[in-house]
Amino acid sequence: MKQSQTPRRTQAERTRASREKIIHSAIEAFARNGFRGAKLADIAKAAGLTEPGLLHHFPSKTHLLMEVLKERDRIDSERMRATLQKNGNQLLEAGIELVKHNQTVPGLVQLFNLLVTESISPDHPAHEFFIERYQRERGHWIQAIVQAQQAGEIRSDISPEALAVLIFAIMDGLQMQWLMEPEKIDMAGLFRVMMNMLKAESGR
Amino acid sequence: MKQSQTPRRTQAERTRASREKIIHSAIEAFARNGFRGAKLADIAKAAGLTEPGLLHHFPSKTHLLMEVLKERDRIDSERMRATLQKNGNQLLEAGIELVKHNQTVPGLVQLFNLLVTESISPDHPAHEFFIERYQRERGHWIQAIVQAQQAGEIRSDISPEALAVLIFAIMDGLQMQWLMEPEKIDMAGLFRVMMNMLKAESGR
DNA sequence: AAAAACTTACCTAATACAAGGTAGGTAAGT
DNA sequence: ACTTACCTACCTTGTATTAGGTAAGTTTTT
């Protein structure tokens, strides 16, 4: 009745299981209430332990946040690059697939959306993280856009840099409205509409 | 030395002045830290009074938030409708002007951006407010888009509803990147690029 | 027109109660 | 014998809100 919370044999396994559960709970909590709004106690409880129990694994709330972000970012960034490479010469299709996938994980989308806006304040713990993230991700896209323009897939009358910013803007903006009214906003559909406008034929 | 904080003659004037100062300070504080992150004490201090002094005018923090939102919304909504009517038959130009104006008031932009994402949680005090706001504002734009399409100003191969969502998405998404790196992102310029794609000529 | 009664704007002080983090212990695993 | 995972208390700080008072402005009464 006391040690049923994480019944694993080895310590390494228990640690890993606990950390995973904590991160999972933290994602939910941060997504629902943001960094400042989320309570460590709730996260701990949802992960099946107490507040100090949680703090044994992550020394502070801020550390937990950063771990959560790094963890998700690693996964997402890889997915993005993979998707881009998979549909290599079809950049726009890759983008649509990405948005489609996002429709599967509203919690994560909300997490990043909320934390991005929160982190605009320079004193937010994730401030630098997100600036770097945007620059890095935009950089990847710019590379891909250059290639797509050379291959004649995308209209060439707009600079790759501008296109990258615009594509991210559309993604982010659609996410906001979609999160508010999920069944009313067809995020992937609308994104595709936009992407079609970027195809080479419709350029001058 | 004691009564220099709001030196007005009549009570009505003092009240109005205090409320104005409070709302102004609240806008700044909410913009910087969001609703949950902003502290009543700071807002009160910035307005030149104490915490209970503030609460004399607004019964609670939540009430204050809602007043702030209503106040700003009234002004912004009117500006939007005015701009739309002024450049009546040039909807896209009106939009660009709106974005240009937003570049003038980063604090307000950040306020709304942060509160929108925060308020996606159904238990947020401004949840309903923002859902209604989006629906209302989109409604206005849909009307205007219908007219612009009939006038041949905008391409007609996309439904007015979809266009409205997309335009708001671009605005919101550009705002996010602009708020993060104000001197790197040319919000109005990029918005214009997008609007040009919506013009009638570039449709099929 | 002056005084009395009341209302309003605000203050100081106290309350309530989260919520992050610490101290030090116990029991399981190594 | 030692380290690790975790718990039960405890502490601290921050922050919304209340209690009750004071002084200035406003209305009513005389």
JSON list of N, CA and C (backbone and C1' of nucleotides) in Angstrom, two decimals, chain B residues 25 29-30 33-45 51 54 61 64, chain D residues 14-16:
[
{"chain": "B", "resi": 25, "resn": "SER", "atom": "N", "xyz": [-1.71, 51.41, -16.07]},
{"chain": "B", "resi": 25, "resn": "SER", "atom": "CA", "xyz": [-0.68, 50.59, -15.42]},
{"chain": "B", "resi": 25, "resn": "SER", "atom": "C", "xyz": [-0.97, 49.11, -15.59]},
{"chain": "B", "resi": 29, "resn": "ALA", "atom": "N", "xyz": [1.35, 46.10, -17.06]},
{"chain": "B", "resi": 29, "resn": "ALA", "atom": "CA", "xyz": [1.72, 44.95, -16.23]},
{"chain": "B", "resi": 29, "resn": "ALA", "atom": "C", "xyz": [1.23, 43.65, -16.86]},
{"chain": "B", "resi": 30, "resn": "PHE", "atom": "N", "xyz": [-0.01, 43.63, -17.31]},
{"chain": "B", "resi": 30, "resn": "PHE", "atom": "CA", "xyz": [-0.55, 42.42, -17.92]},
{"chain": "B", "resi": 30, "resn": "PHE", "atom": "C", "xyz": [0.22, 42.08, -19.19]},
{"chain": "B", "resi": 33, "resn": "ASN", "atom": "N", "xyz": [3.66, 40.61, -18.02]},
{"chain": "B", "resi": 33, "resn": "ASN", "atom": "CA", "xyz": [3.69, 39.36, -17.24]},
{"chain": "B", "resi": 33, "resn": "ASN", "atom": "C", "xyz": [2.45, 38.49, -17.37]},
{"chain": "B", "resi": 34, "resn": "GLY", "atom": "N", "xyz": [1.51, 38.90, -18.19]},
{"chain": "B", "resi": 34, "resn": "GLY", "atom": "CA", "xyz": [0.29, 38.13, -18.26]},
{"chain": "B", "resi": 34, "resn": "GLY", "atom": "C", "xyz": [-0.59, 38.37, -17.05]},
{"chain": "B", "resi": 35, "resn": "PHE", "atom": "N", "xyz": [-1.76, 37.76, -17.07]},
{"chain": "B", "resi": 35, "resn": "PHE", "atom": "CA", "xyz": [-2.70, 38.00, -15.97]},
{"chain": "B", "resi": 35, "resn": "PHE", "atom": "C", "xyz": [-2.18, 37.40, -14.68]},
{"chain": "B", "resi": 36, "resn": "ARG", "atom": "N", "xyz": [-1.76, 36.15, -14.76]},
{"chain": "B", "resi": 36, "resn": "ARG", "atom": "CA", "xyz": [-1.33, 35.46, -13.54]},
{"chain": "B", "resi": 36, "resn": "ARG", "atom": "C", "xyz": [-0.01, 36.01, -13.03]},
{"chain": "B", "resi": 37, "resn": "GLY", "atom": "N", "xyz": [0.83, 36.47, -13.94]},
{"chain": "B", "resi": 37, "resn": "GLY", "atom": "CA", "xyz": [2.14, 36.94, -13.53]},
{"chain": "B", "resi": 37, "resn": "GLY", "atom": "C", "xyz": [2.14, 38.36, -12.98]},
{"chain": "B", "resi": 38, "resn": "ALA", "atom": "N", "xyz": [1.16, 39.13, -13.36]},
{"chain": "B", "resi": 38, "resn": "ALA", "atom": "CA", "xyz": [1.14, 40.53, -12.91]},
{"chain": "B", "resi": 38, "resn": "ALA", "atom": "C", "xyz": [0.70, 40.62, -11.46]},
{"chain": "B", "resi": 39, "resn": "LYS", "atom": "N", "xyz": [1.32, 41.55, -10.74]},
{"chain": "B", "resi": 39, "resn": "LYS", "atom": "CA", "xyz": [0.98, 41.71, -9.33]},
{"chain": "B", "resi": 39, "resn": "LYS", "atom": "C", "xyz": [0.17, 42.98, -9.11]},
{"chain": "B", "resi": 40, "resn": "LEU", "atom": "N", "xyz": [-0.91, 42.83, -8.38]},
{"chain": "B", "resi": 40, "resn": "LEU", "atom": "CA", "xyz": [-1.77, 43.98, -8.09]},
{"chain": "B", "resi": 40, "resn": "LEU", "atom": "C", "xyz": [-0.96, 45.09, -7.43]},
{"chain": "B", "resi": 41, "resn": "ALA", "atom": "N", "xyz": [-0.08, 44.73, -6.54]},
{"chain": "B", "resi": 41, "resn": "ALA", "atom": "CA", "xyz": [0.69, 45.74, -5.82]},
{"chain": "B", "resi": 41, "resn": "ALA", "atom": "C", "xyz": [1.48, 46.61, -6.79]},
{"chain": "B", "resi": 42, "resn": "ASP", "atom": "N", "xyz": [2.10, 45.98, -7.77]},
{"chain": "B", "resi": 42, "resn": "ASP", "atom": "CA", "xyz": [2.88, 46.75, -8.75]},
{"chain": "B", "resi": 42, "resn": "ASP", "atom": "C", "xyz": [1.98, 47.69, -9.54]},
{"chain": "B", "resi": 43, "resn": "ILE", "atom": "N", "xyz": [0.86, 47.16, -9.96]},
{"chain": "B", "resi": 43, "resn": "ILE", "atom": "CA", "xyz": [-0.06, 47.98, -10.73]},
{"chain": "B", "resi": 43, "resn": "ILE", "atom": "C", "xyz": [-0.49, 49.18, -9.90]},
{"chain": "B", "resi": 44, "resn": "ALA", "atom": "N", "xyz": [-0.83, 48.91, -8.66]},
{"chain": "B", "resi": 44, "resn": "ALA", "atom": "CA", "xyz": [-1.27, 49.99, -7.77]},
{"chain": "B", "resi": 44, "resn": "ALA", "atom": "C", "xyz": [-0.17, 51.03, -7.62]},
{"chain": "B", "resi": 45, "resn": "LYS", "atom": "N", "xyz": [1.02, 50.56, -7.34]},
{"chain": "B", "resi": 45, "resn": "LYS", "atom": "CA", "xyz": [2.15, 51.48, -7.13]},
{"chain": "B", "resi": 45, "resn": "LYS", "atom": "C", "xyz": [2.35, 52.36, -8.37]},
{"chain": "B", "resi": 51, "resn": "GLU", "atom": "N", "xyz": [-2.40, 48.92, -2.75]},
{"chain": "B", "resi": 51, "resn": "GLU", "atom": "CA", "xyz": [-3.19, 47.80, -3.24]},
{"chain": "B", "resi": 51, "resn": "GLU", "atom": "C", "xyz": [-4.68, 47.94, -2.86]},
{"chain": "B", "resi": 54, "resn": "LEU", "atom": "N", "xyz": [-6.36, 50.54, -4.87]},
{"chain": "B", "resi": 54, "resn": "LEU", "atom": "CA", "xyz": [-6.78, 50.08, -6.19]},
{"chain": "B", "resi": 54, "resn": "LEU", "atom": "C", "xyz": [-8.08, 49.28, -6.10]},
{"chain": "B", "resi": 61, "resn": "LYS", "atom": "N", "xyz": [-8.97, 41.47, -8.86]},
{"chain": "B", "resi": 61, "resn": "LYS", "atom": "CA", "xyz": [-8.02, 41.44, -9.97]},
{"chain": "B", "resi": 61, "resn": "LYS", "atom": "C", "xyz": [-8.73, 41.05, -11.26]},
{"chain": "B", "resi": 64, "resn": "LEU", "atom": "N", "xyz": [-10.65, 43.84, -12.69]},
{"chain": "B", "resi": 64, "resn": "LEU", "atom": "CA", "xyz": [-9.74, 44.78, -13.34]},
{"chain": "B", "resi": 64, "resn": "LEU", "atom": "C", "xyz": [-9.37, 44.29, -14.74]},
{"chain": "D", "resi": 14, "resn": "DG", "atom": "P", "xyz": [9.41, 37.69, -1.70]},
{"chain": "D", "resi": 14, "resn": "DG", "atom": "O5'", "xyz": [8.08, 37.47, -2.56]},
{"chain": "D", "resi": 14, "resn": "DG", "atom": "C5'", "xyz": [7.89, 36.23, -3.22]},
{"chain": "D", "resi": 14, "resn": "DG", "atom": "C4'", "xyz": [6.43, 36.11, -3.59]},
{"chain": "D", "resi": 14, "resn": "DG", "atom": "C3'", "xyz": [5.76, 37.42, -3.99]},
{"chain": "D", "resi": 14, "resn": "DG", "atom": "O3'", "xyz": [4.98, 37.15, -5.14]},
{"chain": "D", "resi": 14, "resn": "DG", "atom": "C1'", "xyz": [4.55, 36.43, -2.22]},
{"chain": "D", "resi": 15, "resn": "DT", "atom": "P", "xyz": [4.50, 38.26, -6.15]},
{"chain": "D", "resi": 15, "resn": "DT", "atom": "O5'", "xyz": [2.93, 38.28, -5.94]},
{"chain": "D", "resi": 15, "resn": "DT", "atom": "C5'", "xyz": [2.25, 37.06, -5.72]},
{"chain": "D", "resi": 15, "resn": "DT", "atom": "C4'", "xyz": [0.88, 37.31, -5.12]},
{"chain": "D", "resi": 15, "resn": "DT", "atom": "C3'", "xyz": [0.34, 38.73, -5.31]},
{"chain": "D", "resi": 15, "resn": "DT", "atom": "O3'", "xyz": [-1.00, 38.61, -5.69]},
{"chain": "D", "resi": 15, "resn": "DT", "atom": "C1'", "xyz": [0.12, 38.09, -3.10]},
{"chain": "D", "resi": 16, "resn": "DA", "atom": "P", "xyz": [-1.67, 39.64, -6.68]},
{"chain": "D", "resi": 16, "resn": "DA", "atom": "O5'", "xyz": [-3.21, 39.55, -6.25]},
{"chain": "D", "resi": 16, "resn": "DA", "atom": "C5'", "xyz": [-3.90, 38.36, -6.58]},
{"chain": "D", "resi": 16, "resn": "DA", "atom": "C4'", "xyz": [-4.88, 38.04, -5.47]},
{"chain": "D", "resi": 16, "resn": "DA", "atom": "C3'", "xyz": [-6.04, 39.02, -5.34]},
{"chain": "D", "resi": 16, "resn": "DA", "atom": "O3'", "xyz": [-7.25, 38.28, -5.31]},
{"chain": "D", "resi": 16, "resn": "DA", "atom": "C1'", "xyz": [-4.97, 38.73, -3.24]}
]
